[in-house]
Amino acid sequence: MIRYQLRCSAGHEFEGWFPGSSAFERQAESGLLSCPQCGVTKVERALMAPAVHTGGGMPAPVEQEAAPPATPPGHASAGVPDAMIALLQKMRETIEEHCEDVGDRFAEEALSMHRGESEARSIYGNMTAHERAELDEEGVDVQLIPWVRRADS
């Protein structure tokens, strides 16, 4: 995975994670990337400072927004750091706000868009391991995202 600092045409900066630079290029050219703040789909890579570890201990922690309360024991995400849960919750919120939930039709819809049979749009949903293998064989670029509880639940 590669992390890029991104900037929309309105000047908002945010980060995105991609399997490689070609995945970023394909998604950007197809208009599949959008700014989480304003929804603009003209997105490009911004300048990034390199991550340099000079040794001698851990790097200074990066300030994050306040994390939600600790995950209850026995919850599906128990044992995952609260800051990571908070980021995954924000990701879920953004996906639910900007993408269409196609449920169990995810693989069918993704394949239809890939083949040009339906209009390209941002979707999310469920798929089986068998459907994932079929999408891989067809060259459909999809991402599995850990689906954590909502921040407000």
JSON list of N, CA and C in Angstrom, two decimals, residues 49 60 117 139:
[
{"chain": "A", "resi": 49, "resn": "ALA", "atom": "N", "xyz": [6.14, 15.42, 2.54]},
{"chain": "A", "resi": 49, "resn": "ALA", "atom": "CA", "xyz": [7.43, 15.34, 3.21]},
{"chain": "A", "resi": 49, "resn": "ALA", "atom": "C", "xyz": [7.77, 13.85, 3.37]},
{"chain": "A", "resi": 60, "resn": "ALA", "atom": "N", "xyz": [7.99, 11.17, 17.19]},
{"chain": "A", "resi": 60, "resn": "ALA", "atom": "CA", "xyz": [7.01, 11.89, 18.00]},
{"chain": "A", "resi": 60, "resn": "ALA", "atom": "C", "xyz": [5.61, 11.57, 17.48]},
{"chain": "A", "resi": 117, "resn": "GLU", "atom": "N", "xyz": [-21.23, -1.21, -18.88]},
{"chain": "A", "resi": 117, "resn": "GLU", "atom": "CA", "xyz": [-22.66, -1.51, -19.03]},
{"chain": "A", "resi": 117, "resn": "GLU", "atom": "C", "xyz": [-23.53, -0.59, -18.18]},
{"chain": "A", "resi": 139, "resn": "GLY", "atom": "N", "xyz": [-9.99, -7.96, -13.58]},
{"chain": "A", "resi": 139, "resn": "GLY", "atom": "CA", "xyz": [-9.18, -6.74, -13.46]},
{"chain": "A", "resi": 139, "resn": "GLY", "atom": "C", "xyz": [-9.93, -5.57, -12.84]}
]
